[in-house]
XYZ file of C-alpha atoms in Angstrom:
690
model
C -0.051 0.079 0.075
C 1.192 3.357 -0.777
C 1.835 5.524 2.374
C 0.848 9.195 2.671
C 3.574 11.618 1.849
C 4.693 13.619 4.510
C 6.293 17.032 4.764
C 9.728 17.288 3.170
C 12.360 16.798 5.969
C 15.589 15.953 6.655
C 17.414 13.095 8.559
C 20.656 12.733 9.756
C 22.025 12.915 6.325
C 20.316 16.320 5.532
C 17.021 17.173 3.715
C 15.971 15.141 0.874
C 14.956 16.959 -2.645
C 11.294 17.228 -2.518
C 9.188 15.719 -5.264
C 5.837 17.261 -6.420
C 3.414 16.576 -9.063
C 0.882 19.110 -10.400
C -2.260 19.207 -12.697
C -3.539 22.592 -14.304
C -6.727 22.982 -16.124
C -9.171 25.762 -16.807
C -12.549 25.582 -18.090
C -11.603 26.590 -21.674
C -8.483 24.549 -21.520
C -6.415 27.332 -23.128
C -4.061 29.989 -21.769
C -4.517 29.745 -17.979
C -3.766 26.222 -18.101
C -0.361 26.614 -19.608
C 0.325 29.723 -17.688
C -0.044 28.014 -14.444
C 2.059 25.102 -15.351
C 4.911 27.368 -16.442
C 4.680 29.341 -13.220
C 4.622 26.158 -10.929
C 7.687 24.882 -12.719
C 9.498 28.314 -12.207
C 8.813 28.392 -8.750
C 9.760 24.731 -8.198
C 13.253 25.397 -9.670
C 13.614 28.466 -7.497
C 12.822 26.403 -4.482
C 15.022 23.538 -5.339
C 12.005 21.033 -5.900
C 11.575 18.579 -8.406
C 8.207 19.186 -10.349
C 6.220 17.434 -12.896
C 3.105 19.341 -14.351
C 0.285 17.688 -16.445
C -1.740 20.017 -18.385
C -5.334 19.172 -19.373
C -5.978 21.711 -22.166
C -8.198 21.549 -25.044
C -5.703 19.991 -27.167
C -5.649 17.080 -24.938
C -3.825 15.962 -21.714
C 0.090 16.604 -22.151
C 3.026 15.306 -19.815
C 0.699 12.841 -18.401
C 1.668 11.656 -14.903
C 2.573 8.004 -14.794
C 1.840 5.455 -11.990
C 5.754 5.693 -11.257
C 5.451 9.528 -11.057
C 2.614 9.203 -8.503
C 4.328 6.437 -6.556
C 7.502 8.569 -6.023
C 5.764 12.050 -5.348
C 5.529 13.776 -1.990
C 2.339 15.508 -2.808
C 0.052 16.646 -5.748
C -1.144 20.314 -6.511
C -4.164 20.175 -8.630
C -4.528 23.873 -9.757
C -7.867 23.819 -11.912
C -11.160 25.327 -12.299
C -12.870 22.113 -13.747
C -13.100 18.624 -12.269
C -9.939 16.580 -12.202
C -9.941 12.860 -11.481
C -8.147 12.386 -8.348
C -8.481 8.468 -7.935
C -5.084 7.958 -9.306
C -3.673 10.125 -6.241
C -5.258 7.830 -3.612
C -2.691 7.867 -0.465
C -1.101 10.927 -1.417
C -1.340 14.491 -0.377
C -3.275 16.351 -2.591
C -3.840 20.341 -2.694
C -6.858 21.405 -4.777
C -7.225 24.946 -5.798
C -8.062 27.406 -8.473
C -5.842 27.805 -11.663
C -5.391 31.590 -10.810
C -3.495 30.379 -7.676
C -1.173 28.376 -9.793
C -0.346 31.513 -11.855
C -0.240 34.025 -8.809
C 0.508 32.005 -5.890
C 2.912 29.075 -7.159
C 5.426 29.196 -4.163
C 2.681 29.350 -1.730
C 1.103 26.220 -3.128
C 4.371 24.325 -2.869
C 4.808 25.122 0.679
C 0.938 24.259 1.429
C 1.039 20.849 -0.295
C 3.371 19.545 2.467
C 0.667 19.563 5.010
C -2.288 18.883 2.578
C -4.999 16.336 3.230
C -4.338 12.747 2.163
C -6.555 11.692 -0.676
C -8.706 8.946 -0.113
C -9.525 6.096 -2.538
C -12.601 7.379 -3.949
C -12.861 10.535 -6.162
C -15.142 12.885 -6.475
C -18.039 12.067 -8.823
C -17.944 13.579 -12.365
C -14.062 13.534 -12.575
C -12.374 12.243 -15.421
C -10.454 13.431 -18.179
C -13.266 13.478 -20.629
C -15.271 15.719 -18.619
C -15.812 19.297 -19.653
C -18.785 19.710 -21.720
C -18.931 21.711 -24.778
C -21.169 21.399 -27.678
C -22.221 18.229 -29.471
C -20.816 19.315 -32.702
C -17.431 20.253 -31.013
C -17.366 16.846 -29.278
C -17.772 14.943 -32.321
C -15.195 17.062 -34.190
C -12.676 16.440 -31.322
C -13.289 12.924 -31.416
C -12.589 12.468 -35.336
C -9.440 14.587 -35.043
C -8.535 12.392 -32.176
C -8.781 9.182 -34.203
C -7.071 10.666 -37.167
C -4.097 11.808 -35.050
C -3.485 8.663 -33.607
C -4.070 6.740 -37.159
C -1.672 9.220 -38.889
C 1.527 7.432 -37.647
C 0.225 3.916 -38.707
C -0.462 5.273 -42.144
C 2.744 7.039 -42.677
C 4.908 4.211 -41.071
C 2.988 1.400 -42.847
C 2.981 3.182 -46.254
C 6.427 4.151 -46.206
C 7.396 0.854 -45.309
C 5.557 -0.810 -47.930
C 6.789 1.855 -50.562
C 10.543 1.157 -49.651
C 10.122 -2.500 -49.847
C 8.488 -2.383 -53.253
C 11.132 0.337 -54.552
C 14.009 -1.792 -53.591
C 12.848 -5.471 -53.600
C 9.546 -5.660 -55.637
C 8.791 -6.973 -59.031
C 5.684 -7.181 -61.186
C 3.863 -10.548 -61.078
C 0.422 -11.780 -62.327
C -1.110 -10.947 -58.927
C 0.255 -7.506 -58.712
C 3.557 -5.679 -57.852
C 4.932 -7.771 -54.844
C 8.263 -8.653 -53.091
C 9.860 -12.436 -53.262
C 8.608 -14.448 -50.380
C 11.068 -14.933 -47.692
C 13.426 -12.283 -48.521
C 14.450 -9.175 -46.301
C 12.228 -6.963 -48.720
C 9.221 -9.337 -48.066
C 9.544 -9.224 -44.386
C 9.799 -5.397 -44.552
C 6.674 -5.481 -46.650
C 4.650 -7.322 -44.318
C 5.612 -5.069 -41.412
C 4.460 -2.213 -43.438
C 1.193 -4.314 -44.071
C 0.687 -4.688 -40.383
C 0.714 -0.869 -40.008
C -2.086 -0.654 -42.617
C -3.790 -3.446 -40.792
C -3.926 -1.700 -37.442
C -4.888 2.032 -38.806
C -8.484 1.204 -39.326
C -9.037 -0.177 -35.786
C -6.856 2.559 -34.334
C -9.136 5.289 -36.051
C -12.189 3.672 -34.886
C -10.918 2.989 -31.374
C -9.606 6.438 -30.591
C -12.693 8.396 -31.894
C -14.475 6.183 -29.461
C -12.102 6.965 -26.676
C -12.542 10.672 -27.051
C -16.329 10.147 -26.494
C -16.574 7.434 -24.011
C -13.168 7.382 -22.265
C -11.235 4.086 -21.685
C -14.168 1.654 -21.661
C -14.843 2.740 -25.258
C -11.425 1.832 -26.656
C -11.928 -1.780 -26.709
C -15.534 -1.775 -28.468
C -14.237 1.015 -30.734
C -11.052 -0.956 -31.905
C -12.818 -4.438 -32.166
C -15.790 -2.715 -34.159
C -13.215 -1.018 -36.447
C -11.469 -4.400 -37.018
C -14.661 -6.103 -37.819
C -15.848 -3.364 -40.226
C -12.442 -3.283 -42.117
C -11.833 -6.984 -42.294
C -15.391 -7.992 -43.711
C -14.872 -11.902 -42.801
C -17.633 -12.008 -40.309
C -20.395 -10.715 -42.765
C -19.267 -12.276 -46.079
C -17.740 -9.093 -47.662
C -14.532 -9.458 -49.694
C -13.241 -5.970 -48.701
C -14.954 -4.845 -45.538
C -16.101 -1.208 -45.060
C -12.953 0.573 -44.768
C -12.072 3.582 -42.947
C -15.931 4.987 -43.461
C -16.967 1.837 -41.638
C -14.310 2.462 -38.973
C -15.696 6.157 -38.409
C -19.167 4.812 -37.920
C -18.086 2.120 -35.531
C -16.015 4.503 -33.551
C -18.881 6.812 -33.054
C -21.159 4.186 -32.380
C -19.050 2.693 -29.673
C -18.465 6.019 -27.971
C -21.828 7.030 -27.672
C -23.150 3.528 -26.747
C -20.607 3.577 -23.771
C -21.830 7.039 -22.925
C -25.423 5.689 -22.790
C -24.319 2.615 -20.802
C -22.738 4.631 -18.440
C -25.970 6.341 -17.443
C -27.643 3.145 -16.369
C -28.066 2.876 -12.760
C -26.531 -0.164 -11.264
C -26.055 -1.455 -7.659
C -22.973 0.088 -5.643
C -21.353 -3.463 -5.510
C -21.079 -3.589 -9.280
C -19.888 0.018 -10.028
C -16.118 -0.548 -9.588
C -16.393 -3.327 -12.233
C -18.389 -1.397 -14.823
C -15.563 0.642 -16.593
C -13.085 -2.370 -16.989
C -15.320 -5.496 -17.429
C -19.175 -4.679 -17.970
C -19.180 -1.665 -20.202
C -16.358 -3.075 -22.386
C -17.989 -6.376 -22.675
C -21.568 -5.158 -23.372
C -20.599 -2.649 -25.718
C -18.175 -4.783 -27.660
C -20.488 -7.731 -27.901
C -23.545 -5.329 -28.881
C -21.747 -3.282 -31.356
C -20.034 -6.522 -33.001
C -23.242 -8.086 -33.636
C -25.056 -5.041 -34.612
C -22.390 -4.596 -37.313
C -22.293 -8.386 -38.562
C -26.195 -8.641 -38.906
C -27.618 -5.410 -39.437
C -24.916 -3.247 -41.309
C -22.633 -5.849 -42.725
C -25.054 -7.670 -44.853
C -26.179 -4.646 -46.910
C -22.379 -3.685 -47.441
C -21.824 -7.261 -48.944
C -24.921 -6.952 -51.030
C -23.834 -3.778 -52.194
C -20.216 -5.209 -53.219
C -22.031 -7.954 -55.206
C -24.477 -5.656 -57.126
C -21.710 -3.211 -58.089
C -19.542 -6.113 -59.513
C -22.487 -7.461 -61.512
C -23.394 -3.828 -62.741
C -19.717 -3.162 -63.870
C -19.415 -6.516 -65.761
C -22.399 -5.276 -67.886
C -20.519 -2.133 -68.718
C -17.388 -3.486 -70.672
C -18.879 -2.309 -73.993
C -19.679 1.237 -73.065
C -17.542 4.213 -73.865
C -14.034 4.141 -72.636
C -14.457 7.754 -71.087
C -17.482 6.773 -69.272
C -16.181 3.618 -67.846
C -12.877 5.245 -66.962
C -14.576 7.981 -65.178
C -16.887 5.571 -63.297
C -13.963 3.437 -62.134
C -12.004 6.540 -61.239
C -14.900 7.516 -58.980
C -15.047 4.250 -57.380
C -11.367 3.915 -56.795
C -11.122 7.018 -55.202
C -14.165 6.937 -53.105
C -13.108 4.937 -50.053
C -9.401 4.330 -50.810
C -9.290 0.452 -49.889
C -13.121 0.053 -48.927
C -15.831 -1.928 -50.669
C -16.314 0.198 -53.553
C -12.674 0.802 -54.280
C -12.070 -3.122 -53.989
C -15.137 -3.582 -56.209
C -13.466 -1.379 -59.025
C -9.980 -2.754 -58.406
C -11.040 -6.587 -58.552
C -13.190 -5.873 -61.664
C -9.990 -4.676 -63.336
C -7.897 -7.494 -61.974
C -10.235 -9.943 -63.314
C -10.102 -8.850 -66.805
C -6.235 -8.877 -66.859
C -6.533 -12.915 -67.292
C -8.667 -12.414 -70.151
C -6.333 -10.188 -71.919
C -8.080 -6.913 -71.334
C -5.578 -4.685 -69.776
C -7.391 -1.385 -70.449
C -9.808 -1.613 -67.547
C -6.904 -2.062 -65.232
C -5.078 0.824 -66.822
C -8.020 2.940 -66.075
C -8.048 1.885 -62.411
C -4.066 2.095 -62.309
C -4.206 5.889 -63.367
C -6.810 6.695 -60.644
C -5.113 4.703 -57.755
C -2.264 7.331 -57.110
C -4.288 10.339 -57.655
C -5.771 10.667 -53.963
C -2.513 10.588 -51.951
C -0.669 12.754 -54.781
C -3.370 15.162 -54.960
C -3.787 15.475 -51.220
C 0.049 16.021 -50.719
C 0.162 18.539 -53.732
C -2.733 20.615 -52.084
C -0.687 20.824 -48.722
C 2.293 22.177 -50.765
C 0.294 24.571 -52.995
C -1.662 26.342 -50.070
C 0.518 25.688 -46.638
C -1.531 28.265 -44.792
C -4.678 25.998 -45.102
C -3.138 23.036 -43.331
C -1.532 22.520 -39.711
C 2.108 21.412 -39.561
C 0.969 17.833 -38.869
C -1.113 17.808 -42.069
C 1.708 19.238 -44.148
C 4.144 16.465 -42.908
C 1.408 13.795 -43.589
C 0.906 15.499 -47.156
C 4.743 14.854 -47.804
C 4.515 11.179 -46.823
C 1.504 11.072 -48.907
C 3.176 12.288 -51.890
C 6.031 9.398 -51.443
C 3.137 7.007 -51.127
C 1.158 8.088 -54.115
C 4.459 7.317 -56.263
C 4.064 3.832 -55.434
C 0.325 3.326 -55.800
C -0.742 3.349 -52.103
C -3.854 5.238 -52.115
C -4.195 4.817 -48.351
C -2.018 7.735 -47.937
C -4.865 10.052 -48.477
C -7.026 8.494 -45.917
C -6.060 10.890 -43.000
C -7.035 13.666 -44.990
C -10.603 12.050 -46.069
C -11.231 11.162 -42.565
C -10.462 14.672 -41.209
C -12.495 16.618 -43.722
C -14.694 13.676 -45.517
C -17.171 16.316 -47.034
C -14.259 18.169 -48.823
C -11.744 15.546 -49.546
C -13.694 12.687 -50.671
C -15.457 14.841 -53.629
C -12.115 16.382 -54.654
C -10.507 12.775 -54.623
C -13.465 11.356 -56.916
C -13.309 14.352 -59.280
C -9.639 13.877 -59.742
C -9.976 9.930 -59.887
C -12.551 10.204 -62.485
C -10.702 12.687 -64.623
C -7.591 10.363 -64.492
C -9.501 7.348 -65.279
C -11.341 8.988 -68.308
C -8.172 10.230 -69.582
C -6.563 6.772 -69.422
C -9.591 5.156 -71.052
C -9.722 7.509 -74.040
C -6.118 7.040 -74.487
C -6.311 3.227 -74.386
C -3.803 2.958 -71.658
C -3.409 -0.658 -70.647
C -1.807 -2.024 -67.392
C -0.523 -5.634 -67.233
C -0.419 -6.144 -63.521
C -3.046 -5.343 -60.860
C -1.196 -2.276 -59.212
C -1.002 1.465 -59.856
C 0.828 4.482 -59.731
C 3.913 5.806 -61.533
C 5.865 2.738 -60.076
C 4.215 0.347 -62.689
C 5.183 2.643 -65.470
C 8.681 2.573 -64.306
C 8.929 -1.134 -64.332
C 7.395 -1.538 -67.925
C 4.096 -3.035 -66.888
C 2.087 -0.113 -68.565
C 1.377 0.486 -72.267
C 0.799 3.941 -73.493
C 3.062 5.189 -70.756
C 3.117 8.975 -71.786
C -0.792 9.109 -71.563
C -0.508 7.073 -68.271
C 1.436 9.493 -66.570
C -0.437 12.461 -68.142
C -3.699 11.193 -66.837
C -2.122 10.845 -63.287
C -0.704 14.507 -63.446
C -4.034 15.931 -64.631
C -6.102 14.048 -62.037
C -3.740 14.928 -59.178
C -3.627 18.795 -60.058
C -7.654 18.656 -60.310
C -7.740 16.971 -56.831
C -5.224 19.446 -55.357
C -7.057 22.489 -56.644
C -10.539 21.253 -56.070
C -9.583 20.156 -52.279
C -8.196 23.937 -51.663
C -10.988 25.670 -53.317
C -13.413 23.677 -51.092
C -11.898 24.365 -47.945
C -11.924 28.100 -48.748
C -15.466 27.882 -49.906
C -16.405 25.988 -46.574
C -14.615 28.659 -44.566
C -16.730 31.370 -46.357
C -19.871 29.527 -46.001
C -22.718 31.505 -44.283
C -20.539 34.569 -44.385
C -21.260 37.952 -45.962
C -19.624 38.787 -49.584
C -15.947 39.460 -49.218
C -14.722 42.973 -49.452
C -13.761 44.234 -52.903
C -10.140 42.857 -53.190
C -10.232 40.070 -50.671
C -11.541 37.507 -53.172
C -8.607 37.633 -55.154
C -6.141 37.358 -52.336
C -3.498 34.687 -52.294
C -3.276 32.606 -49.140
C 0.236 34.292 -48.497
C -0.296 37.196 -45.855
C -0.614 40.052 -48.419
C -2.498 43.182 -47.956
C -5.953 44.085 -49.425
C -5.228 46.631 -52.184
C -2.119 47.911 -50.608
C 0.295 49.668 -52.907
C 4.079 50.064 -52.448
C 3.253 53.021 -50.141
C 0.299 51.872 -48.415
C 0.259 51.509 -44.817
C -1.823 49.549 -42.303
C -5.432 49.837 -41.238
C -5.661 52.266 -38.297
C -8.149 52.768 -35.357
C -9.706 55.610 -37.230
C -11.149 53.286 -39.884
C -13.393 51.563 -37.182
C -17.191 51.843 -38.119
C -16.317 53.764 -41.336
C -18.973 51.966 -43.197
C -19.486 48.208 -43.218
C -16.492 45.904 -43.395
C -14.358 47.933 -45.875
C -10.771 48.178 -44.888
C -9.146 51.489 -44.835
C -5.547 52.225 -45.176
C -3.507 55.021 -44.203
C -0.673 56.262 -46.611
C 1.989 57.170 -43.647
C 3.424 53.784 -42.513
C 5.876 55.759 -40.433
C 3.249 57.198 -38.246
C 2.944 56.099 -34.664
C 1.105 52.723 -34.395
C 1.806 51.606 -37.954
C 2.260 48.097 -38.553
C 5.516 47.214 -39.925
C 5.380 46.144 -43.733
C 8.752 44.604 -43.948
C 9.559 40.856 -44.145
C 10.747 39.335 -41.160
C 11.340 35.894 -39.567
C 8.584 33.418 -39.678
C 6.556 33.513 -36.282
C 3.942 30.824 -35.048
C 4.077 28.921 -38.509
C 3.844 32.163 -40.492
C 0.386 33.049 -38.767
C 2.298 36.310 -37.318
C 4.254 38.375 -39.773
C 5.639 41.931 -40.083
C 2.086 43.200 -41.213
C 0.562 41.892 -38.148
C 2.840 43.920 -35.423
C 1.944 47.164 -34.138
C 4.440 48.870 -31.725
C 2.011 51.149 -30.073
C -1.638 50.886 -30.122
C -3.943 53.983 -30.422
C -6.694 52.457 -28.469
C -7.323 53.076 -24.764
C -10.050 50.709 -24.077
C -10.513 46.953 -24.485
C -13.236 47.308 -27.111
C -11.328 49.753 -29.049
C -8.107 47.728 -28.966
C -9.707 44.678 -30.282
C -11.400 46.491 -33.056
C -7.890 48.294 -33.957
C -6.314 44.875 -34.034
C -9.111 43.174 -36.010
C -8.429 45.859 -38.559
C -4.810 45.122 -38.444
C -5.424 41.305 -39.220
C -7.737 42.299 -41.872
C -5.108 44.287 -43.772
C -3.549 40.828 -44.637
C -6.555 39.745 -46.717
C -7.369 37.014 -44.359
C -10.401 38.595 -42.570
C -13.607 39.178 -44.720
C -15.808 40.814 -41.998
C -13.943 43.076 -39.203
C -17.381 43.721 -37.560
C -18.158 39.939 -37.131
C -14.663 39.230 -36.055
C -14.903 42.139 -33.139
C -18.358 40.728 -32.123
C -17.001 37.167 -31.776
C -13.888 38.473 -29.883
C -15.899 40.437 -27.600
C -18.539 37.855 -27.172
C -15.568 35.406 -25.952
C -14.506 38.225 -23.378
C -17.868 38.182 -22.018
C -17.351 34.469 -21.174
C -14.341 35.400 -19.247
C -11.613 37.923 -19.487
C -8.517 37.057 -21.702
C -6.570 39.461 -19.511
C -4.075 36.773 -18.175
C -2.212 39.069 -15.801
C 1.604 40.030 -15.972
C 0.375 42.653 -18.227
C -0.600 40.215 -21.148
C -3.891 39.997 -22.862
C -4.802 37.408 -25.508
C -8.186 38.034 -27.121
C -9.127 35.354 -29.442
C -11.926 34.438 -31.941
C -13.074 31.319 -34.065
C -15.306 32.396 -36.668
C -15.899 32.041 -40.615
C -15.484 35.954 -40.990
C -11.626 34.811 -41.006
C -10.286 33.092 -44.144
C -7.229 31.458 -42.381
C -5.563 31.383 -39.101
C -3.864 34.977 -38.348
C -2.064 36.211 -35.368
C -1.328 40.059 -34.424
C 0.799 41.657 -31.588
C 0.502 45.077 -30.385
C 1.912 46.914 -27.440
C 0.372 49.772 -25.272
C 2.720 51.836 -23.378
C -0.074 53.280 -20.948
C -1.803 49.756 -20.595
C -5.354 49.010 -21.181
C -7.783 47.751 -18.561
C -8.606 44.151 -19.494
C -10.046 42.753 -16.225
C -7.049 40.791 -15.482
C -7.009 38.770 -12.038
C -3.834 40.484 -10.857
C -5.092 43.942 -11.606
C -2.324 44.730 -14.050
C -3.161 46.528 -17.386
C -2.546 44.784 -20.438
C 0.706 46.375 -22.218
C 1.473 43.147 -24.562
C -1.802 42.193 -26.621
C -1.758 39.122 -28.819
C -4.959 38.577 -31.102
C -5.616 35.222 -32.433
C -8.065 34.700 -35.314
C -8.943 31.197 -36.954
C -11.900 30.144 -39.275
C -14.476 28.012 -37.859
C -14.360 25.450 -40.192
C -10.820 24.678 -41.422
C -8.753 25.683 -38.401
C -9.043 22.469 -36.177
C -7.510 23.076 -32.795
C -4.597 25.230 -34.327
C -5.570 28.240 -32.333
C -5.297 26.077 -29.137
C -1.707 25.125 -29.804
C -1.016 28.896 -30.656
C -2.398 29.868 -27.299
C -0.314 27.074 -25.407
C 3.010 28.177 -27.268
C 2.303 31.794 -26.394
C 0.987 31.145 -22.691
C 4.150 29.259 -21.871
C 6.598 31.815 -23.378
C 5.058 34.750 -21.867
C 5.551 33.488 -18.455
C 9.232 34.336 -18.952
C 10.063 37.438 -17.465
C 13.157 38.287 -19.662
C 11.184 37.374 -22.591
C 8.392 39.879 -21.626
C 10.912 42.605 -20.870
C 12.646 42.262 -24.074
C 9.507 42.207 -25.976
C 8.270 45.442 -24.263
C 11.391 47.190 -24.926
C 12.139 46.150 -28.484
C 12.501 49.667 -30.391
C 10.985 48.879 -33.571
C 8.747 46.230 -35.503
C 11.754 44.255 -36.928
C 13.321 43.882 -33.292
C 9.683 42.708 -32.000
C 9.648 39.904 -34.575
C 13.038 38.933 -33.853
C 12.069 38.326 -30.090
C 8.731 36.718 -31.120
C 10.597 34.334 -33.381
C 11.618 32.679 -30.196
C 8.252 31.238 -29.666
C 8.546 27.394 -30.331
C-alpha cells in the first residue's frame, strides 16, 4: 500500500529534495492552463523542488503523470477550475485550488502541499479527463480529430515501409506488384502491411475513446477491425475507413449511454473495466455483422455485377466511373469492387480496364499531398508533414496515404478525390492505356508494366492537379460559407499574407477606420506614423501566422473594445479577414465569457469565426496599458490577437495559445518584447516562440 507523503524533511544525512506533481486545467483549457504550469515549474526550480506538471488543455492531456510518477511523489497540486480525476492520487497529499492560484501563488502552493490532506480512495463524482462539456458538434469534431491523429503514424509508417520494400525489392507478378517471399524486403513489406492493418481499428478506437473514455477503447477497436476485415459478414473488402468512423462513433456514444444506467453500488467498480467493454463490444459487433454488414456485402456483389455489364460502353464513361469508385473510399468496398473488376479482366487479355484503375489509384495521395504544398497556410504542420508522406506513397500506388485527409474532412476531400480520380480514369480510358499487373501508380510505369506510358503519366498528373485544386477551393468555400460577401479585393487574395489593395506606399489599417462603413478596410498612406504596422518581411513566427504586417509597436486605443477593433482591422490588412465587424463581435463575446487578460500585463483576445479565411495572429503594445480585467489587476501592455476560421482551423488556435502562454511566463522574454525598439526587433524576439 502506498503510504501518505509527509512534509519534506531532513534526517541525519540532511534534507531530501522534494518531489511534487501538479495538474493544471481551466474551463476552456487554453491559456491559463499553460500559464499555471509554467509558473509552478519556475517556482519549483527556484525552491529546489522536483516538479512535473500535467496540463489538461483543449488539445488533450500533455505530459501525463504516470503511475511511477505518482508512486514517487511527495504531494500533488491540482490547480484547476474544472473537475480533475483524483482517484489515481489515492494515498498521497493532494492540494486542490483554482488555476489562478497556480499563476499568482505558485510558491505558496508548493509550501502548502506539504501539509495537505491525504486523498482517499474514492474520487469526487464527475471527475475524469473526458469531462468538460462543450457543444455536441465540438465533441464529435474533436473525437474525429483524435482518431485521425492517432491513425496518422500507422498510415505513414506502414505506407512508407511498403513503398520502400516495393521500390528496392519488388517486381511485377500476375497477382500484382510484390516482393519475393522469404526475402528481407518481403519481411519489410509485411511489417508495413501490419501498420495498414492496424490503422483502421486505431481510427475507430480513438474516436470512441475521445467520446466514452477508456471503456470505449476496446469496443471501438474491435468494431473497427470487424468493419475493416469483412470476414464476419461475407464481404470481400470490408467497410474501410468509413466503416471505422461509423463504428467509432457508435462505440463511443453506446458507452456514454451505458454509463448512465443505474447499477447497484457493488457493481460500480467493475463497470468501466469489465461490464461496459464487454456489453458494448458484443452489442456493436453483432449489430455490425447482422444489421450493417449484410447490406455492405450486397452492395459489393451488386456493383460487381453492374460493372460486368458495362465493358462495352464508352471508354471515357467507364474510365470516369472506375476512377470515381477507386477514389471514393481508398481500400473500402467500392474501391475494391473496381480494383477486382479490373484485375479479373487482366487474365482474359483486357488490360485497358486495369489501366483506368491504375491511373486513378495514386491520384488521391498525390493530390492531397500537392494540396498541402500549394496552399500551406490552409493546413496544420502535422497535415503538411502527412502530405509529404502521401506524395511518396502516391508514387508507389498506395492510395491509403490520403485516408487521414479524407477522415478529417470527408465532405471536402472525398468529392475532390473522386473528381480527380474520374478525370484520371477517363483520360486513361480515351487514350487506351493498358496495365498488365494489378497495381497502380507511377511505379508500374517505371517497371514497364504499362502500355501507353506517356498518356498514363499525363492522366495521373491531370487527376492529381484537379484533386489538389478542388480540395483547396472547397476548404476556402467552406470557410466562406454562411458569411457575407468578401470586400473588394479580398476575393482575389492569395493565401500568403498580403495586404488588401495595398500599394507600395500603403500603410496599415488604423483605429480611425473603425465603423467607417460596413466591413471595408481603410488604409493609411503614412507607414511611419505612430502605431503603424511594419510592412517589411521578417522571421517566420508561429508557422507564419504572425508576420511583420500584423505587428504594431503602439496601440492608439485606450479601452479593451477599441483595442480589439484596432487589432481586428490590422489583421484584416492581410486579406485574411472578410468581415471585421463579425470578428470584433465574436472576440467581444469571448471576453464576455471570461476575460482574456491573463495578468503579468498580458492579454490574448481570440476568436474562432468564419469571418476569418485562415489563421492569423497579431501583436501590439500599449505603453499606457489597457484595463482588461486581469486577475492580478495589471493593465494589458502586451496584446496578442488570434483569429481562426471556424471550419478549417481545427485546434490550431489552441496550440498557438499554449505556445504563447508558456513563453510569456518568461519575465526576460516579456521585458525584451516590451522594450524592442521597432517592428523588426519585435519580430526577432517573437521568433523565439517554439
